Tab-separated table of C-alpha atoms and ligand atoms in Angstrom:
chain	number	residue	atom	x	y	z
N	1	UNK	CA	41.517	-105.275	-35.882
N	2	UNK	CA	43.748	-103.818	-33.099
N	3	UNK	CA	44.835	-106.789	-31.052
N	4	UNK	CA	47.183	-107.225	-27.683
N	5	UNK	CA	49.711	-109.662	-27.650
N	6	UNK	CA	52.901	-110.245	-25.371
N	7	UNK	CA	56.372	-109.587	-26.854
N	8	UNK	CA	58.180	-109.954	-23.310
N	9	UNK	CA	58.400	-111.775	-19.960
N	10	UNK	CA	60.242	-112.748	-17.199
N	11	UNK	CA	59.641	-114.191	-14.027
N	12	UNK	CA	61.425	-112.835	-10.602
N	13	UNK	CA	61.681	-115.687	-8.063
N	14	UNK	CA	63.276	-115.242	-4.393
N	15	UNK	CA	66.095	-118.042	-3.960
N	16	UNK	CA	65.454	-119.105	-0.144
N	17	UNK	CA	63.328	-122.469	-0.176
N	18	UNK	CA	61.013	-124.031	2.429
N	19	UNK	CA	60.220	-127.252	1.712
N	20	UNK	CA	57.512	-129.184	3.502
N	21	UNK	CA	60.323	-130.663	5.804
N	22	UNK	CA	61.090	-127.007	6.916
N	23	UNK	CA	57.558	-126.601	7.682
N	24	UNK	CA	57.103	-129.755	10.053
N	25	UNK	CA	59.859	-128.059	11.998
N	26	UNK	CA	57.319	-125.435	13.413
N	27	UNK	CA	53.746	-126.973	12.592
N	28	UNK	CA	51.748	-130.140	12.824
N	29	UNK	CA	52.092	-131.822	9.387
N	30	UNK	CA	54.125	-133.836	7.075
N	31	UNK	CA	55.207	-134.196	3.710
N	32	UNK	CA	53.224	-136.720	2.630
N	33	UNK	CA	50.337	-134.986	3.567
N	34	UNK	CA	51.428	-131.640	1.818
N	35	UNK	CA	52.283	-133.716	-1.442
N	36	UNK	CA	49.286	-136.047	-1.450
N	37	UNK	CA	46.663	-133.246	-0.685
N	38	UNK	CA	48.141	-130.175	-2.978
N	39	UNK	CA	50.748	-131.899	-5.088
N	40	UNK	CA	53.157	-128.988	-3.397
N	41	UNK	CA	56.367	-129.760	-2.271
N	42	UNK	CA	58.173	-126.741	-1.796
N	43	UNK	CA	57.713	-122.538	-1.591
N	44	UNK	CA	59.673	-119.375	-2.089
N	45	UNK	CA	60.316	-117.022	0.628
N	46	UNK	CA	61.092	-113.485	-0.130
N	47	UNK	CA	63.951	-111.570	1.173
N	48	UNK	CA	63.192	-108.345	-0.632
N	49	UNK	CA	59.661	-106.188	-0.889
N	50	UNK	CA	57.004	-106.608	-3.373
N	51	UNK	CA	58.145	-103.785	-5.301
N	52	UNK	CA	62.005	-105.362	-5.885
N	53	UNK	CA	60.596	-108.280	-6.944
N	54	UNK	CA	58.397	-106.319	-9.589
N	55	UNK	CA	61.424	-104.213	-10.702
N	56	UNK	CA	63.797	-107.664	-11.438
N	57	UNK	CA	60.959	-109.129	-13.645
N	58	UNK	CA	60.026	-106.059	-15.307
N	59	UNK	CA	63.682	-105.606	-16.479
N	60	UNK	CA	63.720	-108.991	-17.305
N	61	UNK	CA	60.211	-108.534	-19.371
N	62	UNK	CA	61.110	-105.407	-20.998
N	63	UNK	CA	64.646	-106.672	-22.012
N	64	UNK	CA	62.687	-109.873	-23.257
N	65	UNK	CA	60.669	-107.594	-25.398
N	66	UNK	CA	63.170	-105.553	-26.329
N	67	UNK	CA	61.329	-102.112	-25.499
N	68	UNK	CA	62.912	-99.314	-23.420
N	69	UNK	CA	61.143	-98.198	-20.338
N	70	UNK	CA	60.339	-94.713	-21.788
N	71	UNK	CA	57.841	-96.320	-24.632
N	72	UNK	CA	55.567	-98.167	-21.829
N	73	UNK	CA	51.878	-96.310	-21.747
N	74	UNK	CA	50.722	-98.100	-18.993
N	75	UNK	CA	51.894	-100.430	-15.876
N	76	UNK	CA	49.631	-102.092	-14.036
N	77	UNK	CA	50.239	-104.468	-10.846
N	78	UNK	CA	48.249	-107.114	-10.411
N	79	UNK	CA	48.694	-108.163	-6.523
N	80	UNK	CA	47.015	-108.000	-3.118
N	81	UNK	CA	50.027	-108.441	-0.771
N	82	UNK	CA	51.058	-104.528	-1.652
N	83	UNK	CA	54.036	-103.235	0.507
N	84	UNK	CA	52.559	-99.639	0.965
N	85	UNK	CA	48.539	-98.684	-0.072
N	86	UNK	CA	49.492	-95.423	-1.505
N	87	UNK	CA	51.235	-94.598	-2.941
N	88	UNK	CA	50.641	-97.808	-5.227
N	89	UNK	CA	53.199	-100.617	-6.015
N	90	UNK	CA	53.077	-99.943	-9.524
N	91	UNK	CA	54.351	-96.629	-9.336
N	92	UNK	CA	57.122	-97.737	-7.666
N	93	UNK	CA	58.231	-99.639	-10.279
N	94	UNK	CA	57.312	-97.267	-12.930
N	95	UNK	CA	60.116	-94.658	-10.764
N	96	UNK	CA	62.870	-97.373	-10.589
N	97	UNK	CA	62.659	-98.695	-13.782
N	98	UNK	CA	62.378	-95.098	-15.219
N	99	UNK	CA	59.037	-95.285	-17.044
N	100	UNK	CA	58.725	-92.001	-16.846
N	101	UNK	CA	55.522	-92.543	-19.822
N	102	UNK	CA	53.423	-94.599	-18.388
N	103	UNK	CA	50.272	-94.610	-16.186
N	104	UNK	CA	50.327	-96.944	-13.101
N	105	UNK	CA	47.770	-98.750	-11.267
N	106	UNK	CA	47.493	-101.902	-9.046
N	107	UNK	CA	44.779	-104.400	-9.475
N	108	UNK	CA	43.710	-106.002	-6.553
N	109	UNK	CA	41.304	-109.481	-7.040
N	110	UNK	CA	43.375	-111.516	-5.277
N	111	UNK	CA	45.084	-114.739	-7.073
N	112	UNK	CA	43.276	-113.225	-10.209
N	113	UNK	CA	45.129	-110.525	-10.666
N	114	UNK	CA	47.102	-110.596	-12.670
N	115	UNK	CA	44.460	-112.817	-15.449
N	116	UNK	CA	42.214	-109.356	-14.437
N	117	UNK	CA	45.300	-107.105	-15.015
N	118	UNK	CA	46.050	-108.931	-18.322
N	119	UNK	CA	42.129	-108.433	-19.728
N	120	UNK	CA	42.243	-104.623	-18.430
N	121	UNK	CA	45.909	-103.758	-20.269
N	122	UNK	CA	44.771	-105.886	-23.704
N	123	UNK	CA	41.196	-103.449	-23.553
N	124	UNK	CA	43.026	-100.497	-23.464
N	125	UNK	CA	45.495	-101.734	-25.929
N	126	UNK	CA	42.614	-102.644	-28.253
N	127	UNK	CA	40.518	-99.469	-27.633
N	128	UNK	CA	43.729	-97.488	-28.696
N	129	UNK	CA	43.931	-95.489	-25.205
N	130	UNK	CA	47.836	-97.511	-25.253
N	131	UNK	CA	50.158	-99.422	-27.566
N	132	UNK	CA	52.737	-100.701	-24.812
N	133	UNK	CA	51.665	-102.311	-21.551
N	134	UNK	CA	53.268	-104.049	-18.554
N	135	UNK	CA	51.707	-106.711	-16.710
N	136	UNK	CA	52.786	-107.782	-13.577
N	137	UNK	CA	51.478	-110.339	-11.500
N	138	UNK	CA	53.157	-110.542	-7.680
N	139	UNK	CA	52.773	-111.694	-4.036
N	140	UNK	CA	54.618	-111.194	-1.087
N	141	UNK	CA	52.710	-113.633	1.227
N	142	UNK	CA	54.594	-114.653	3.838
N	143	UNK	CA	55.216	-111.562	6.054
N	144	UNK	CA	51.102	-112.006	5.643
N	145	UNK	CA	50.585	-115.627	6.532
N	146	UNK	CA	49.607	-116.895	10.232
N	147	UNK	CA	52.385	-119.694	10.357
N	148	UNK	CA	50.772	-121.038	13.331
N	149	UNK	CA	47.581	-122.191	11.158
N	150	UNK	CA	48.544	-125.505	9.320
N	151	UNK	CA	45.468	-125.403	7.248
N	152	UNK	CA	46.887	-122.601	5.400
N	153	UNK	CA	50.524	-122.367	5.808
N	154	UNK	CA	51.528	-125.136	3.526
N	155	UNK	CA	49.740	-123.526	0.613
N	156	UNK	CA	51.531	-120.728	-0.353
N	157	UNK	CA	54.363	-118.833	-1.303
N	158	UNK	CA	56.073	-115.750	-2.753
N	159	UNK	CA	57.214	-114.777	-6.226
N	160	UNK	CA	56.462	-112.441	-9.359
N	161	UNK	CA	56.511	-112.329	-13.030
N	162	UNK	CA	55.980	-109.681	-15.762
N	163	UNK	CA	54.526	-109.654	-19.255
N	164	UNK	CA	55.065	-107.096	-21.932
N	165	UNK	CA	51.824	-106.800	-23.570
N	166	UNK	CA	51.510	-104.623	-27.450
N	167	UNK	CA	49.509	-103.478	-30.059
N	168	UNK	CA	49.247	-105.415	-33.507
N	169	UNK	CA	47.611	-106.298	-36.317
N	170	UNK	CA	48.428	-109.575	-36.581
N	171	UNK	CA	45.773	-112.210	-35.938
N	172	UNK	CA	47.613	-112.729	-32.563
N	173	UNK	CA	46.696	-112.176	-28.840
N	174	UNK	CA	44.266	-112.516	-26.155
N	175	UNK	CA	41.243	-113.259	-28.393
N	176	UNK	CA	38.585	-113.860	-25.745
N	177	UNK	CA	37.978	-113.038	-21.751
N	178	UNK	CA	35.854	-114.041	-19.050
N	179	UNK	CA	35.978	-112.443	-15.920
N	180	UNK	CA	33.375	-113.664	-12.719
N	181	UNK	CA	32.718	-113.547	-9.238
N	182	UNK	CA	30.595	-115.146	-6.459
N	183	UNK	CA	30.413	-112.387	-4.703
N	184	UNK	CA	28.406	-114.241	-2.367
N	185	UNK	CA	30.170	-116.542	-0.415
N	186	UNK	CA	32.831	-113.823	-0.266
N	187	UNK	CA	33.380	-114.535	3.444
N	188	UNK	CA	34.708	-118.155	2.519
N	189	UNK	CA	38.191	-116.847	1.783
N	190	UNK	CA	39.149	-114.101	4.156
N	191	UNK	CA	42.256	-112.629	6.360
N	192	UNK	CA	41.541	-110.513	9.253
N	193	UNK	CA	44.339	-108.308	10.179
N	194	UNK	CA	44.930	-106.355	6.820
N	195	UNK	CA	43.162	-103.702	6.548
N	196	UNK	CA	41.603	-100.955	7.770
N	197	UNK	CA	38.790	-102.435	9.617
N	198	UNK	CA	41.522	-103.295	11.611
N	199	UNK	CA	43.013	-100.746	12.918
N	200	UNK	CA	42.216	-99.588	16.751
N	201	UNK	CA	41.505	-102.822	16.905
N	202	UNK	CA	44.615	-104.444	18.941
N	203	UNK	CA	45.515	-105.797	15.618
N	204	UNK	CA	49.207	-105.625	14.767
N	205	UNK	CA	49.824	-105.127	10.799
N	206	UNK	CA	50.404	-108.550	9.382
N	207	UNK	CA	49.661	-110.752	12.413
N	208	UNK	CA	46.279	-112.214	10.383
N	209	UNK	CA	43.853	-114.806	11.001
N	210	UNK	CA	43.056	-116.692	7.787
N	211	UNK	CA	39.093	-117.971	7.110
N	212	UNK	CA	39.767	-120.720	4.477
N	213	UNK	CA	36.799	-122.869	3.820
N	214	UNK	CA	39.242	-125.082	2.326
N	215	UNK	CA	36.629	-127.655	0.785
N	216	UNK	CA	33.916	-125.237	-0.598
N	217	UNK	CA	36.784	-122.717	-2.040
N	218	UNK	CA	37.767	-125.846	-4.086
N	219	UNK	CA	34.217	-126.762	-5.378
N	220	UNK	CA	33.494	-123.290	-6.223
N	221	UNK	CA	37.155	-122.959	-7.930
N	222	UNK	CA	36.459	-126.456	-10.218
N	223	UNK	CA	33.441	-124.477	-11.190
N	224	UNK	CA	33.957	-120.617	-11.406
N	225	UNK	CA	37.285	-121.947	-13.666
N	226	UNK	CA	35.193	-124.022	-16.100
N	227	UNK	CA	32.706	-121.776	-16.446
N	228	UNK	CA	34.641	-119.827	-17.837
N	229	UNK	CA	37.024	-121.992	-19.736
N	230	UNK	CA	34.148	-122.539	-21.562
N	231	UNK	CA	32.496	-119.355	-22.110
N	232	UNK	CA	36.187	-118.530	-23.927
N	233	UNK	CA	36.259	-121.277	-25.912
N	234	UNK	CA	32.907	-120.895	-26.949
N	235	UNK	CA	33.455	-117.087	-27.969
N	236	UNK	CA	36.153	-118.222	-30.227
N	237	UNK	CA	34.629	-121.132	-31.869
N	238	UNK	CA	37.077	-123.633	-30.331
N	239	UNK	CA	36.896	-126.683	-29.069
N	240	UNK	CA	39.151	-128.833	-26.004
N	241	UNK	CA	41.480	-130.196	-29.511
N	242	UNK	CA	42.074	-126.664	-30.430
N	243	UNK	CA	43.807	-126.306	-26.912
N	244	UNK	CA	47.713	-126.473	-27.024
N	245	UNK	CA	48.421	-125.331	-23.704
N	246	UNK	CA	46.052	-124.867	-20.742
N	247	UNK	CA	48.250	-122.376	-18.207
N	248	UNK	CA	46.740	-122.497	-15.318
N	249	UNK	CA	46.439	-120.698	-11.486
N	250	UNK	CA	48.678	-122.706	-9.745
N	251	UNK	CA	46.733	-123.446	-6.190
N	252	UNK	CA	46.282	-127.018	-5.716
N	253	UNK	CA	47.194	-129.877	-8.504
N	254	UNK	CA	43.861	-131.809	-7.892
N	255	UNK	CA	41.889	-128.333	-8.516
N	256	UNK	CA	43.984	-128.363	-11.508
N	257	UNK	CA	43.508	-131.820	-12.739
N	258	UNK	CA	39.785	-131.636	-12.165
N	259	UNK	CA	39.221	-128.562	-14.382
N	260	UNK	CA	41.187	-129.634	-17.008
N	261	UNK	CA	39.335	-132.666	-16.937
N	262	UNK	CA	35.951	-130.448	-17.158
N	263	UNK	CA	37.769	-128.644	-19.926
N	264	UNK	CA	38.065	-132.104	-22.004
N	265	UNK	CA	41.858	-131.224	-22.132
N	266	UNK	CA	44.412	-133.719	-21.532
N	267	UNK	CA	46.821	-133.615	-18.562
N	268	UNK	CA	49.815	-133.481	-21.126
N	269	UNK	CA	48.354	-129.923	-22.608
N	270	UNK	CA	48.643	-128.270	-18.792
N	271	UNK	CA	51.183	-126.846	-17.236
N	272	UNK	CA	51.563	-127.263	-14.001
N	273	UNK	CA	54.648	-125.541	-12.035
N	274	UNK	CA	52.924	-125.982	-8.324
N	275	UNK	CA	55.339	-128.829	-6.804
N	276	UNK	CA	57.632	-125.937	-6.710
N	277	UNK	CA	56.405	-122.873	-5.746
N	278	UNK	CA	53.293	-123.456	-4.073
N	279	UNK	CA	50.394	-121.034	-4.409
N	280	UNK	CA	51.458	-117.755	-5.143
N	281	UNK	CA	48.295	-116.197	-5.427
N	282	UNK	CA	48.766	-113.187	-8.699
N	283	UNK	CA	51.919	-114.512	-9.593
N	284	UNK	CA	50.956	-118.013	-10.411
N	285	UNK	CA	49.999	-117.560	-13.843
N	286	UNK	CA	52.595	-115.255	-15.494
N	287	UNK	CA	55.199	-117.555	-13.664
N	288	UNK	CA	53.976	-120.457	-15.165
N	289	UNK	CA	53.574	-118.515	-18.796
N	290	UNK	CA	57.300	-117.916	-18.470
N	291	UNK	CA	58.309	-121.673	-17.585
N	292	UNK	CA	56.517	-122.723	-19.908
N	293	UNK	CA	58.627	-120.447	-22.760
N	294	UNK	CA	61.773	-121.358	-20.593
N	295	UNK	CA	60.732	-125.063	-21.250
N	296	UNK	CA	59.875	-125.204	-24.893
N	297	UNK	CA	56.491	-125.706	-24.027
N	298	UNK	CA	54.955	-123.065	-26.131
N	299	UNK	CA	55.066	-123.441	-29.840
N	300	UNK	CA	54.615	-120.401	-32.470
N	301	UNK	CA	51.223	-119.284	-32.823
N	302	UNK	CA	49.845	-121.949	-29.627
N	303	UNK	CA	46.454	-121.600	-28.452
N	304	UNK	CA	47.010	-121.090	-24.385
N	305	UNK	CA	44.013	-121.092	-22.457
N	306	UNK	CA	44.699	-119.181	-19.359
N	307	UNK	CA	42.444	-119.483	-15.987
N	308	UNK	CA	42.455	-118.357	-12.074
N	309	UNK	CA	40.185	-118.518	-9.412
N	310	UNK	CA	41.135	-116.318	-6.172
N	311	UNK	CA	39.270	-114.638	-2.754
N	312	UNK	CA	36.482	-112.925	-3.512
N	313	UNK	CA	35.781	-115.328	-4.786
N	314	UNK	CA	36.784	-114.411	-8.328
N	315	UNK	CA	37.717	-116.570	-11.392
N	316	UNK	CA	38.583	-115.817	-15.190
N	317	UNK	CA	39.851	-117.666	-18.024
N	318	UNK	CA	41.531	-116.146	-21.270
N	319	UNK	CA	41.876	-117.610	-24.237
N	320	UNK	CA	45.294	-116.304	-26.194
N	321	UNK	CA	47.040	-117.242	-29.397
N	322	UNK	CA	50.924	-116.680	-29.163
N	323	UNK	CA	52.960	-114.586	-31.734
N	324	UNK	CA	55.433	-116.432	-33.944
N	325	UNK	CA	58.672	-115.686	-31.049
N	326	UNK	CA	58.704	-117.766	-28.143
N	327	UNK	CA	62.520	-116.896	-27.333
N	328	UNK	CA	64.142	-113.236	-25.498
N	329	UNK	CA	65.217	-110.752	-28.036
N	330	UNK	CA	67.633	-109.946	-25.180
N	331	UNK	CA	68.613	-110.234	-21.397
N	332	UNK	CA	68.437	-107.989	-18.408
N	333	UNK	CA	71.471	-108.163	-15.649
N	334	UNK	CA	68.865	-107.138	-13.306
N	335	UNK	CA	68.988	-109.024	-10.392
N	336	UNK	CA	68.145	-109.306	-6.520
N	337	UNK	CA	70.097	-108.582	-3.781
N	338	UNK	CA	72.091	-112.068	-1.847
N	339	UNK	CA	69.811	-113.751	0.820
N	340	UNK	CA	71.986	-114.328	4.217
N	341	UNK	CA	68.887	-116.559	5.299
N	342	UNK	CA	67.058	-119.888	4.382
N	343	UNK	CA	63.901	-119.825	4.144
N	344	UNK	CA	62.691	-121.423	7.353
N	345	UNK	CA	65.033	-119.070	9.370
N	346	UNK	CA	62.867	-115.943	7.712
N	347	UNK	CA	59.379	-117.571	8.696
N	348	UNK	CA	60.478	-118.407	12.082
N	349	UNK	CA	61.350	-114.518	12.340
N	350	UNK	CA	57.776	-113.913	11.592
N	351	UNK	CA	56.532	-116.349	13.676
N	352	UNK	CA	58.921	-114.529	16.778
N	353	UNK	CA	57.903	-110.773	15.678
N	354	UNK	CA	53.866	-111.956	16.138
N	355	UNK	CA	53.774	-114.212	19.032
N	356	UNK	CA	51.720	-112.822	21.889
N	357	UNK	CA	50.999	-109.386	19.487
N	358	UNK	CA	46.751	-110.853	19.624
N	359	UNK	CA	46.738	-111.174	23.289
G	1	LIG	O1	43.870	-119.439	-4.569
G	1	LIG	C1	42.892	-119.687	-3.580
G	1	LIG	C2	43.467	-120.635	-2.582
G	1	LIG	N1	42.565	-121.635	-2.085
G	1	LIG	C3	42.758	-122.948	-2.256
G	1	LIG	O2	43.592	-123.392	-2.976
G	1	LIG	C4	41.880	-123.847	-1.438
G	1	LIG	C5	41.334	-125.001	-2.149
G	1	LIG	N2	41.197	-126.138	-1.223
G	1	LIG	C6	42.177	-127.022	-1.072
G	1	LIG	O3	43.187	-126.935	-1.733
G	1	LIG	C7	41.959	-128.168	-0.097
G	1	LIG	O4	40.650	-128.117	0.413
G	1	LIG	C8	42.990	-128.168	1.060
G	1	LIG	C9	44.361	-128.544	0.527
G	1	LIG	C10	43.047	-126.785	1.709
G	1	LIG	C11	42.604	-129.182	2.122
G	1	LIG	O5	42.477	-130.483	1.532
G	1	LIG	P1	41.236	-131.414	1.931
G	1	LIG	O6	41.450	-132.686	1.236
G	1	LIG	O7	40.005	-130.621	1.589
G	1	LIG	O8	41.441	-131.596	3.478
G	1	LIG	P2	40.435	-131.259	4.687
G	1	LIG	O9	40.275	-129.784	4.813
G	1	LIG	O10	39.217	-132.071	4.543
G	1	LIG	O11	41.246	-131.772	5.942
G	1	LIG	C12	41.429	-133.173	6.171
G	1	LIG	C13	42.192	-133.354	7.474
G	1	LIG	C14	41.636	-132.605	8.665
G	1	LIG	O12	41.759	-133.451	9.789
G	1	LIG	P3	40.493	-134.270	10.355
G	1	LIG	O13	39.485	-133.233	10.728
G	1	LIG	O14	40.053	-135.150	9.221
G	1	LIG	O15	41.072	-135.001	11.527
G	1	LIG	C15	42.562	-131.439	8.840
G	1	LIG	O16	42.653	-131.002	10.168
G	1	LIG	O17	43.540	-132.884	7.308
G	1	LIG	C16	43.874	-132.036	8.406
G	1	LIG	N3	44.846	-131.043	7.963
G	1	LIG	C17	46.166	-131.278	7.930
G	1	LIG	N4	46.900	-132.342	8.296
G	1	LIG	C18	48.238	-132.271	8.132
G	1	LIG	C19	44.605	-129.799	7.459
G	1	LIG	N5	45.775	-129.215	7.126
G	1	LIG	C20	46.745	-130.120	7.403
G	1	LIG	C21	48.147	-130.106	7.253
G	1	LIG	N6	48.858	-131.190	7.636
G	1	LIG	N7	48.817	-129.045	6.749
């Protein structure tokens, strides 16, 4: 049996902070109802593109991994905030991080991307069309968020990670996938203003208008999630106990608490990361994986059960049992560029550069 597992990772976060203080500078709101409502304290802002980001964690993934550049078959990017629609993000990292091997693609489903990315890289890698796969999963949100709309604005932030994902033998890997949509109620999670439905429209790139049926996205996340929590643990015979770590999208602690609950998993067996990044949509998950390894909270041969929800609205879960390393074989110096700015000094840029461009 030809299986996929992940020999590398590293995570790529942007150092300027906004904090939920920052925020109340510029919008109606308050800590205390950021915290008690998402559990979400503070958010990354990015000084660099998508595709820097990518680069940094893919270094860090591949050094992790200990695999040159040149042996990767495929990249794929799993992201929706893309800097440039073609050519692709993924190929830009390919070029800068010279894997001059490898196929590239970007995977688009939202927050799911990356958990779609990861169950399209580990087919391939099981079908024998690669042996060496990277899997990125990042977001550059906040050029893309309307900062003047509180009900969205709080919830997310930027930030990417990387996974090195291989062929083996071993009884190791992702084991079992689930990947869904409501299709639907599409419409309940939607930002005008990217796009090209858009254009000749009097829309200026990036100056969006979030829908966010905040209430309904969160039923139909507690349920899209468990659904198919369970549909992997069924496929592999488990049960909640067999569960060492549930790594999950990182959008909203109570969403998180209540499908862990469904899941029969207790709070102790989840990691949750979301106090201090926020929602980062694709990035969520593999930045999580990689705290989680940072933090000693992944033991040889764990049973992770991995699971997103995202616009579209799709959801997935993955069931995966970890290799026998859960330390680097080595380090990247790869690194981003200083920030001369805090955070809120970069959103209130934004918030300058689009006011009056809908008028
Ligand atoms: O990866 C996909 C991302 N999607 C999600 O994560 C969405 C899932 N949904 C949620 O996380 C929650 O529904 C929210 C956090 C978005 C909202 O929480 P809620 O408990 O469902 O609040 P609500 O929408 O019922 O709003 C309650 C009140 C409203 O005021 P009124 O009408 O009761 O007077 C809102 O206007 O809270 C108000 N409100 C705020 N107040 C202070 C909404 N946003 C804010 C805010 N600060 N930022």
């Amino acid at each position: 049996m030809r299986n996929a597992t992940i020999t590398g990772w590293g995570k790529c976060m942007p150092p300027a902070v906004l904090s939920n203080a920052d925020i109340a500078n510029f919008l109606d709101t308050d800590d205390e109802w950021i915290t008690s409502r998402t559990g979400i304290r503070e958010r990354r802002i990015s000084h660099v593109s998508l595709e820097t980001m990518g680069t940094v964690a893919a270094q860090r993934a591949l050094a992790c991994a200990g695999l040159d550049a040149e042996r990767l078959d495929l990249i794929v990017f799993g992201t929706c905030s893309f800097d440039q629609q073609v050519p692709n993000t993924a190929s830009g990292v390919q070029k800068r991080i010279g894997a001059v091997n490898a196929g590239a693609m970007d995977v688009n489903t939202a927050c799911t991307s990356y958990l779609y990315g990861l169950t399209t890289a580990a087919a391939m890698i099981s079908q024998g069309v690669v042996n060496n796969a990277l899997v990125i999963g990042g977001e550059l949100i906040s050029p893309l968020m309307d900062w003047t709309d509180r009900g969205v604005a709080v919830l997310f932030g930027d930030g990417c990670a990387a996974t090195v994902l291989q062929a083996t033998d071993k009884d190791e890997g992702l084991r079992a996938s689930k990947l869904g949509c409501y299709g639907e109620v599409r419409e309940i999670l939607l930002v005008h203003g990217m796009g090209q439905r858009y254009a000749n429209r009097g829309w200026v790139n990036g100056d969006t208008q979030w829908v966010f049926e905040g209430q309904e996205i969160f039923k139909r996340a507690v349920v899209g999630m468990s659904q198919a929590c369970q549909t992997v643990l069924d496929d592999c015979g488990m049960g909640p106990d067999d569960v060492d770590l549930v790594v999950p999208h990182q959008a909203n602690l109570r969403i998180i608490e209540a499908v862990v609950k469904r899941a029969g998993v207790s709070m102790d067996r989840c990691f949750v990361n979301v106090h201090r990044y926020g929602n980062m949509s694709a990035a969520t998950v593999p930045v999580a994986l990689v705290e989680a390894l940072e933090e000693g909270r992944i033991k040889p041969h764990a049973n992770l059960l991995l699971t997103g929800f995202g616009g579209g609205l799709s959801w997935a879960a993955q069931m995966l049992r970890w290799g026998e390393r859960v330390t680097p074989l080595g380090e990247s110096d790869a690194t981003l560029p200083p920030c001369e700015r805090s955070g809120l000094e970069m959103v209130q840029g934004y918030l300058a550069a689009k006011h009056g461009s809908r008028e």
